[in-house]
CSV table of C-alpha atoms in Angstrom, one decimal:
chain,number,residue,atom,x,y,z
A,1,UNK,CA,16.4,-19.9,-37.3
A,2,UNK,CA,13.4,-21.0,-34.9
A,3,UNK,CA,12.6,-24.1,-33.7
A,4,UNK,CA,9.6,-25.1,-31.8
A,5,UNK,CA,10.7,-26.2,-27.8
A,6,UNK,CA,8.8,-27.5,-24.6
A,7,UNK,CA,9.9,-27.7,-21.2
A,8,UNK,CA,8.5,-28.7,-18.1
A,9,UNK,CA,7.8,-26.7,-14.7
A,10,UNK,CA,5.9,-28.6,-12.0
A,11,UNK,CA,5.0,-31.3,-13.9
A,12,UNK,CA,3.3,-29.3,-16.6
A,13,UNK,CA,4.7,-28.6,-19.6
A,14,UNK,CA,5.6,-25.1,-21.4
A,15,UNK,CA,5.7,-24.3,-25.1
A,16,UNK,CA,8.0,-22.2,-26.7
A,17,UNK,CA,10.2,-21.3,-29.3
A,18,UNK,CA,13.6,-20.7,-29.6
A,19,UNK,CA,15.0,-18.0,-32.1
A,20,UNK,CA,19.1,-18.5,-33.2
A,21,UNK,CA,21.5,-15.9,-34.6
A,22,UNK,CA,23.4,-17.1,-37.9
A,23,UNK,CA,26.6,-17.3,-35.3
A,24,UNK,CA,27.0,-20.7,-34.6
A,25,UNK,CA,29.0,-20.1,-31.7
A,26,UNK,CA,27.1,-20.0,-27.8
A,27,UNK,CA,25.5,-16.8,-27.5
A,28,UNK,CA,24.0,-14.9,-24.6
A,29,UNK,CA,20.1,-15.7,-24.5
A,30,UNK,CA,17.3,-13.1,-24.2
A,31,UNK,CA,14.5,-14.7,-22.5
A,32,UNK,CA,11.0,-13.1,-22.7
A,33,UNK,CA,8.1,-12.9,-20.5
A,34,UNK,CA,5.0,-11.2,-21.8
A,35,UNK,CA,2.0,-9.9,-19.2
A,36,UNK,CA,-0.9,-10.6,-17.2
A,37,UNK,CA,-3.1,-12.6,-19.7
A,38,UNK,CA,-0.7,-12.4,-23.5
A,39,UNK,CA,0.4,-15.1,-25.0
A,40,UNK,CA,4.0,-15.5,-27.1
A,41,UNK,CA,2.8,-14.9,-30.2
A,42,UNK,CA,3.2,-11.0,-29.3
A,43,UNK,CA,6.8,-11.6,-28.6
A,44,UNK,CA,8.0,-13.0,-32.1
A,45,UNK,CA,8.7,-9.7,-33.0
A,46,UNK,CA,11.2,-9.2,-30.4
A,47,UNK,CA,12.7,-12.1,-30.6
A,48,UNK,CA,13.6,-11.4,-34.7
A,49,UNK,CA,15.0,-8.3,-33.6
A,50,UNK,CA,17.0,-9.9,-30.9
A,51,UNK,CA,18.4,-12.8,-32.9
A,52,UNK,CA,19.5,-10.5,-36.0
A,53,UNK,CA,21.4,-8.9,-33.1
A,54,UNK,CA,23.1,-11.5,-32.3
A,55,UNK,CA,21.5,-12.8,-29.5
A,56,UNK,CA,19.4,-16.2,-28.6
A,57,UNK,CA,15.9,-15.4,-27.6
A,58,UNK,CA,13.6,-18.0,-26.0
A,59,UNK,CA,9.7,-17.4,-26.0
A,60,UNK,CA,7.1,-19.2,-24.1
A,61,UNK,CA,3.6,-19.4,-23.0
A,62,UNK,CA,2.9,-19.9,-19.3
A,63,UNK,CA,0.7,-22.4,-17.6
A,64,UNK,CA,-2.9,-22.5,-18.8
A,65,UNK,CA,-2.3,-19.8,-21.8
A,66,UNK,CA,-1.7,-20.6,-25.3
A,67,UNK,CA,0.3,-23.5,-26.8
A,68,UNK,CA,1.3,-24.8,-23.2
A,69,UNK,CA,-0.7,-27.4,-21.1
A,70,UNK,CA,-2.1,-26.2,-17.5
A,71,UNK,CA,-5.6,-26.4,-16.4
A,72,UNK,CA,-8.1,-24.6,-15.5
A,73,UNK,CA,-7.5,-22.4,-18.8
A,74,UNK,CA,-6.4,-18.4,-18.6
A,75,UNK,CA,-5.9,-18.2,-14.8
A,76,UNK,CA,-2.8,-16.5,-14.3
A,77,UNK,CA,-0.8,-17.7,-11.5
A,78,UNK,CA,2.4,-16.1,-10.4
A,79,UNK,CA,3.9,-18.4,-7.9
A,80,UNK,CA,3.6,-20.7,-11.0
A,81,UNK,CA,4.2,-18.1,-13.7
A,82,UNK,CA,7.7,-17.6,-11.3
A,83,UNK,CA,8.2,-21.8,-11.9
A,84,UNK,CA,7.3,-21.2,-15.3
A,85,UNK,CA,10.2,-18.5,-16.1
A,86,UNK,CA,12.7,-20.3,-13.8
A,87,UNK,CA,12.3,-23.6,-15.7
A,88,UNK,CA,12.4,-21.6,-19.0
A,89,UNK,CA,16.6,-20.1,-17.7
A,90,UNK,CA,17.2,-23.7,-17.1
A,91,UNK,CA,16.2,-25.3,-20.7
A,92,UNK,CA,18.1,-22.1,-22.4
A,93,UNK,CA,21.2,-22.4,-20.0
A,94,UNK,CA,21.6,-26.8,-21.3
A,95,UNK,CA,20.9,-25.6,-24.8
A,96,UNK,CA,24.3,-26.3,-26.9
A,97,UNK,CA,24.1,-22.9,-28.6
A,98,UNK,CA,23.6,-21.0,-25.3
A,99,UNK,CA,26.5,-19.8,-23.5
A,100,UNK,CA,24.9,-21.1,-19.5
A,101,UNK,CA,26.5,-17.4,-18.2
A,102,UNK,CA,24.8,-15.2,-20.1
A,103,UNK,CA,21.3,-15.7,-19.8
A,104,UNK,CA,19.2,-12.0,-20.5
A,105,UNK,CA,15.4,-11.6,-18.7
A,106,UNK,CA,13.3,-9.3,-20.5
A,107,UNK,CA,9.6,-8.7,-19.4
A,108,UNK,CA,6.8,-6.9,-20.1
A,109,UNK,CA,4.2,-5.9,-18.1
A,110,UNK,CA,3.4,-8.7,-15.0
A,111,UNK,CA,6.6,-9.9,-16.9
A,112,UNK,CA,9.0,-7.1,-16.0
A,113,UNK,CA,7.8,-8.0,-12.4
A,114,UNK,CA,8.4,-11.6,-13.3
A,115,UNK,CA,12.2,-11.1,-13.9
A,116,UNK,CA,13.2,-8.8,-11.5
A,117,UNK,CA,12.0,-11.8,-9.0
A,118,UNK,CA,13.2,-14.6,-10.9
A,119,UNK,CA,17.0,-12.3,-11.4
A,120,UNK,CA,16.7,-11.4,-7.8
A,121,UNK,CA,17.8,-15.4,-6.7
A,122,UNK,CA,19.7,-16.2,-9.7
A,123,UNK,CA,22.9,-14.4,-9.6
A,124,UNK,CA,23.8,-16.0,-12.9
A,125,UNK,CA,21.2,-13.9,-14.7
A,126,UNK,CA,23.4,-11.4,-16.8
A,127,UNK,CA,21.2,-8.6,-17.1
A,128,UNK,CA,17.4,-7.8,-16.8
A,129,UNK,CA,15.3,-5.2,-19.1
A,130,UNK,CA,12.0,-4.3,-17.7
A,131,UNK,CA,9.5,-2.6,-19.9
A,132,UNK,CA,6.4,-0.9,-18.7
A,133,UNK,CA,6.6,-3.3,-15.6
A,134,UNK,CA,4.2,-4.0,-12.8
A,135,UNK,CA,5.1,-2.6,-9.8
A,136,UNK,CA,1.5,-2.7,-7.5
A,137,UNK,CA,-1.4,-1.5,-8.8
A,138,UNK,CA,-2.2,2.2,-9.1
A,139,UNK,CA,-4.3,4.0,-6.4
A,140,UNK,CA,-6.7,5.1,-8.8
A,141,UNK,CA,-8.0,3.9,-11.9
A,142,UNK,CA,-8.7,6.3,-14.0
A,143,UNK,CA,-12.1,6.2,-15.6
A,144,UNK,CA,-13.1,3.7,-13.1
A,145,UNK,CA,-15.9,4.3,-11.0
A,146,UNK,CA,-16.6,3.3,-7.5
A,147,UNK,CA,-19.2,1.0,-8.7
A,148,UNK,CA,-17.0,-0.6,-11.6
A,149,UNK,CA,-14.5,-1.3,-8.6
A,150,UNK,CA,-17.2,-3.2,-6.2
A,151,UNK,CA,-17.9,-5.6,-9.1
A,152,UNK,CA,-14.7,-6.2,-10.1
A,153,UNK,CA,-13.7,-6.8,-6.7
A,154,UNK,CA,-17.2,-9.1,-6.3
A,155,UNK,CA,-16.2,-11.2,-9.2
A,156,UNK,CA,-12.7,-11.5,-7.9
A,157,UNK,CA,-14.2,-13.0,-4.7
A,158,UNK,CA,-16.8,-15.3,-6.6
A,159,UNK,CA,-13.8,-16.8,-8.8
A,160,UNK,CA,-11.5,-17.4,-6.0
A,161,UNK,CA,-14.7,-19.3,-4.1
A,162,UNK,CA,-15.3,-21.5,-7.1
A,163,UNK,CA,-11.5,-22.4,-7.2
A,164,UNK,CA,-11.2,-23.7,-3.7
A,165,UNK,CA,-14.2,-25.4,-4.4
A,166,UNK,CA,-12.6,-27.0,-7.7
A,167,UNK,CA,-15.4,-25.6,-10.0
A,168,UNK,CA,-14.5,-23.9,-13.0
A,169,UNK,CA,-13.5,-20.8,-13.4
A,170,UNK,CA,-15.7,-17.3,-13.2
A,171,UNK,CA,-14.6,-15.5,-16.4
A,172,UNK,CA,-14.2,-12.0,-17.8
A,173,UNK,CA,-13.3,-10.1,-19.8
A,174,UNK,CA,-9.3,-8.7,-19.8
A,175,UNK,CA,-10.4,-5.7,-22.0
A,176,UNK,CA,-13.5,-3.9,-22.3
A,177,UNK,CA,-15.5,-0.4,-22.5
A,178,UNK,CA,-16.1,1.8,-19.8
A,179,UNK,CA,-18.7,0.5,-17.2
A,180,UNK,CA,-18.1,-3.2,-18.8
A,181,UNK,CA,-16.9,-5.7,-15.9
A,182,UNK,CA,-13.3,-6.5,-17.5
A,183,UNK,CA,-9.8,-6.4,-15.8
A,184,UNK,CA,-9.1,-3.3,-17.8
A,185,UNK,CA,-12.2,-1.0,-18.9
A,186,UNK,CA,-11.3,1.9,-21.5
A,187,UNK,CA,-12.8,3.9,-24.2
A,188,UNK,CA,-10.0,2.6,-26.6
A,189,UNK,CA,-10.8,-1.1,-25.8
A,190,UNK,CA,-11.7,-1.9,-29.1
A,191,UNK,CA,-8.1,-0.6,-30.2
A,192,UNK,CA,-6.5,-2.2,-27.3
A,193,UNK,CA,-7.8,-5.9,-28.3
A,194,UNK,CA,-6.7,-5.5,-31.6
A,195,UNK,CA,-3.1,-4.2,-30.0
A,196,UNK,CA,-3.0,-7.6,-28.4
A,197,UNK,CA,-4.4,-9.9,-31.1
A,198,UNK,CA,-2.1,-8.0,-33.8
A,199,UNK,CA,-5.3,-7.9,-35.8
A,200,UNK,CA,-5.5,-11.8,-36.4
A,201,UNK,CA,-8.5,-14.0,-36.0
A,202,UNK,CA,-5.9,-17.2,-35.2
A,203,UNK,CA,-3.8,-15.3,-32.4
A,204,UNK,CA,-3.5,-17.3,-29.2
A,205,UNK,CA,-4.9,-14.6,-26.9
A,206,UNK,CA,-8.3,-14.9,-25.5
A,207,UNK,CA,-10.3,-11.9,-24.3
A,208,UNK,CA,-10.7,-14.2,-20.9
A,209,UNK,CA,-9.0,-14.6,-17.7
A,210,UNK,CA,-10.1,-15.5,-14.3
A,211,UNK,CA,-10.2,-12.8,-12.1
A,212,UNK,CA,-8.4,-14.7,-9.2
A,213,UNK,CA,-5.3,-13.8,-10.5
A,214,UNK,CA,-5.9,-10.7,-9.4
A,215,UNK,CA,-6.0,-11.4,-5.9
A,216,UNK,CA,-2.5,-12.4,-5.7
A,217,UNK,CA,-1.2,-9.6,-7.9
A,218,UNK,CA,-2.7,-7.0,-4.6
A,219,UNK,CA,0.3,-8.1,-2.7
A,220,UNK,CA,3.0,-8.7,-5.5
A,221,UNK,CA,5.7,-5.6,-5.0
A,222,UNK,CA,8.9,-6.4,-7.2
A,223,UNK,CA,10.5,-3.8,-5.7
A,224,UNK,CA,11.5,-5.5,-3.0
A,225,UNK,CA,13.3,-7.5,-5.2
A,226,UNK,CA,14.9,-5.5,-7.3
A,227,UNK,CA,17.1,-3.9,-3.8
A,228,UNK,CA,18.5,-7.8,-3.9
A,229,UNK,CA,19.7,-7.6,-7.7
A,230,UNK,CA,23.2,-8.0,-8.6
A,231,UNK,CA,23.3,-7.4,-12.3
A,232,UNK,CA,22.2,-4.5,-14.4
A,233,UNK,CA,18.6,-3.6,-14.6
A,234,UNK,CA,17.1,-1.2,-17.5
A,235,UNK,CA,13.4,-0.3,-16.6
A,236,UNK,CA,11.8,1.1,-20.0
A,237,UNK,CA,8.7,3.7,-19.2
A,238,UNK,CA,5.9,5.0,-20.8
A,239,UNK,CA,5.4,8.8,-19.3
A,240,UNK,CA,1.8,8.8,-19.9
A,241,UNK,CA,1.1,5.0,-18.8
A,242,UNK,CA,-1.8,4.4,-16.7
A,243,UNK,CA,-2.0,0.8,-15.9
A,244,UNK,CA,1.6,0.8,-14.7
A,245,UNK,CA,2.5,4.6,-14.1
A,246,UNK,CA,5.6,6.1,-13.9
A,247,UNK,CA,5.5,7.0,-10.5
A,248,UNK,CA,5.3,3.3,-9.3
A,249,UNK,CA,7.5,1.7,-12.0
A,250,UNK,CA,10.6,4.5,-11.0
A,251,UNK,CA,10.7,2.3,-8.1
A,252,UNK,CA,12.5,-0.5,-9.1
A,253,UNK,CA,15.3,1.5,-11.3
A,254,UNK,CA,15.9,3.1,-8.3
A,255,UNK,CA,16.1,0.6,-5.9
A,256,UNK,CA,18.0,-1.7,-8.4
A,257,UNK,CA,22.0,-0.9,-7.3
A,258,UNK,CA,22.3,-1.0,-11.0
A,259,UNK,CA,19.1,0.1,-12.3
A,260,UNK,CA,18.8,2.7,-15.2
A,261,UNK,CA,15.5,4.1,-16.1
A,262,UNK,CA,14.6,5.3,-19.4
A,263,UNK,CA,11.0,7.2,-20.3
A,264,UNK,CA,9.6,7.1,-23.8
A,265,UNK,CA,6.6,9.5,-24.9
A,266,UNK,CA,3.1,7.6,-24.8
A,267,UNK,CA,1.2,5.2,-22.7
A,268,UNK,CA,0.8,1.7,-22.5
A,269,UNK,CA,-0.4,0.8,-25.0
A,270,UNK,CA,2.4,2.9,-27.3
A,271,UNK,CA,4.8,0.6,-26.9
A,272,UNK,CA,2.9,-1.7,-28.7
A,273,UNK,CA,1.4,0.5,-31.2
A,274,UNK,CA,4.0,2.4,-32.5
A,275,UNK,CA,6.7,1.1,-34.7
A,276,UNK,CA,8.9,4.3,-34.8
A,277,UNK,CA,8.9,4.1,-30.8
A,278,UNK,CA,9.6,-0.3,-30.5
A,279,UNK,CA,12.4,0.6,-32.8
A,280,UNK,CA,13.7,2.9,-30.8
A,281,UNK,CA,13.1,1.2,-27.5
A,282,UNK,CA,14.6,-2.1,-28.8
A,283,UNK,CA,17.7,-0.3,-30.0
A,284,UNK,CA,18.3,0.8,-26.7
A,285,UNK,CA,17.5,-2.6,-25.3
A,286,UNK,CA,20.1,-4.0,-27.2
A,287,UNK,CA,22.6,-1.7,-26.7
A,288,UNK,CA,22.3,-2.5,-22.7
A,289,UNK,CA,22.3,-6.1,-23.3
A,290,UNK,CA,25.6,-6.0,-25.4
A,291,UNK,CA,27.2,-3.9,-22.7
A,292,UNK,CA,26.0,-5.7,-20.1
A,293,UNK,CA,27.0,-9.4,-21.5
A,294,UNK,CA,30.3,-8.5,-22.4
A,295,UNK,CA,30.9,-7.4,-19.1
A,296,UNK,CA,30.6,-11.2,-17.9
C-alpha cells in the first residue's frame, strides 16, 4: 500500500510517499534519500522491493526538487537537504505503523553522504546502507579538460554571486557531452539522462541545477562522520565508478566501527542500469537490514 505524505522542515514543506507491507503490525522503516539533483520518482522501485520485504519505506523529494515546495527551484542545499532527511526520521518514527526504534537510512549518491551524517547524531537510527556514496570529489575528472574545469568552476562563482544578491539562479545542465558546461560531462550522456528520467517524458527530474550547490559539496567529507556511527553501516560500490570512486567511498566502511563494504562489477551508472545487478544489490541490502533490525 502507498499513500501520498508531506512533512515540513524549516518551514517548507516536503512531499513524499509512504510504501506499507501487508503486516499490519509496526515495522522497521527504510528511509530513502536519492542524489545530488534526482528526484523520488527513481526510488519507487526500491521502495516496492523494500515493502514486499517486509519493511516500511518512506520516499521524499528535498527542498526545491520535484513534488516539494522550496524556492529558488533545483538548487541543492545540503545544510537543508540534512533538515530535509532529519524531518523525514521524525514523520516515519510518529507514524502508527512504524515501530519509532527501528528507523533504516538508505542513500544514494549525495544521499549515502546524507545519512551517514544524519545517523552520525541520531543514535536511534538502526542501521544505514550507503550505495555508491559521495565521499569528496575525485582528484581528477576523467574526460575533463582543464578548460571544462575553469568554466565549471566560473559558473559556480557567477551562480553563487547572483544568490547573495537574491537574483535567480544561473542554470546548467546536470548531464551533458564532453566539452558541454554540465555538472557531469560524458560521452554516454544521452544514456545517462534517460538512466535518470527512466525513459519518461512526465518524470520529475529536470536536466537543471544551480551550480552553487557545488560549492558546499568541496568541503562536505562524510567520513568524518561515519568514525561517530554507532549502528551498522553497509557501503555498496561500483568497482569501475568514476563520479564516486572506490578509492574514496572505501573510506567510510572503514572508518564506520561497524561498516562493511561490498563491491559490485560496473560503474555508476550500473546500478541503475542493470536489473540482474539491483536485484542482487537489493538482496543484500535487505539481508543487512533484517539482521541489523532484529538486533534492536
Amino acid at each position: 500500500m502507498r499513500t501520498t505524505v508531506s512533512f515540513t522542515a524549516d518551514g517548507v514543506r516536503c512531499a513524499g510517499y509512504l510504501y506499507l507491507p501487508d503486516d499490519p503490525g509496526p515495522a522497521a522503516c527504510v528511509v530513502l534519500c536519492h542524489g545530488f539533483s534526482g528526484t523520488m520518482d527513481r526510488l519507487f522501485d526500491y521502495a516496492e522491493r523494500f515493502a514486499a520485504a517486509g519493511f516500511a519505506a518512506l520516499v521524499f523529494d528535498y527542498r526545491s526538487f520535484g513534488e516539494s515546495d522550496g524556492e529558488p527551484r533545483l538548487l541543492p542545499d545540503i545544510d537543508g537537504q540534512l533538515a530535509d532527511l532529519r524531518a523525514a526520521v521524525e514523520f516515519a518514527r510518529g507514524h502508527e505503523r512504524v515501530d519509532p526504534d527501528r528507523v533504516l537510512l538508505w542513500g544514494n549518491s549525495l544521499g549515502g553522504a546524507h545519512v551517514i551524517t544524519v545517523a552520525a547524531g541520531d543514535p536511534r537510527i538502526a542501521a544505514v546502507v550507503a550505495q555508491i556514496p559521495f565521499n569528496g570529489f575525485p582528484k581528477k575528472v576523467e574526460g575533463r579538460s582543464t578548460g571544462d574545469t575553469l568554466r565549471l568552476l566560473a559558473a559556480i562563482g557567477w551562480d553563487t554571486i547572483r544568490g547573495k544578491l537574491g537574483l535567480r539562479p544561473y542554470y546548467i545542465p546536470m548531464v551533458g557531452h564532453p566539452g558541454e558546461l554540465a555538472v557531469t560531462a560524458t560521452p554516454e550522456a544521452d544514456h545517462h539522462i534517460e538512466t535518470l528520467t527512466g525513459g519518461q517524458s512526465s518524470t520529475l527530474w529536470r536536466n537543471s541545477v544551480a551550480p552553487r550547490g557545488l560549492l558546499t559539496m568541496m568541503r562536505y567529507r562524510p567520513a568524518a562522520a561515519a568514525a561517530r556511527l554507532t549502528c551498522p553501516l553497509l557501503v555498496c560500490v561500483a568497482a569501475d565508478d568514476r563520479e564516486t570512486p572506490l578509492e574514496t567511498t572505501r573510506e567510510l566502511a572503514e572508518r564506520a566501527p561497524r561498516g562493511e563494504l561490498r563491491s559490485y562489477p560496473g560503474t555508476h551508472f550500473t546500478f541503475y542500469t542493470d536489473p540482474g545487478l539491483r536485484d542482487r544489490v537489493v538482496a543484500d541490502q535487505i539481508d543487512f537490514y533484517r539482521r541489523a533490525s532484529a538486533r534492536v
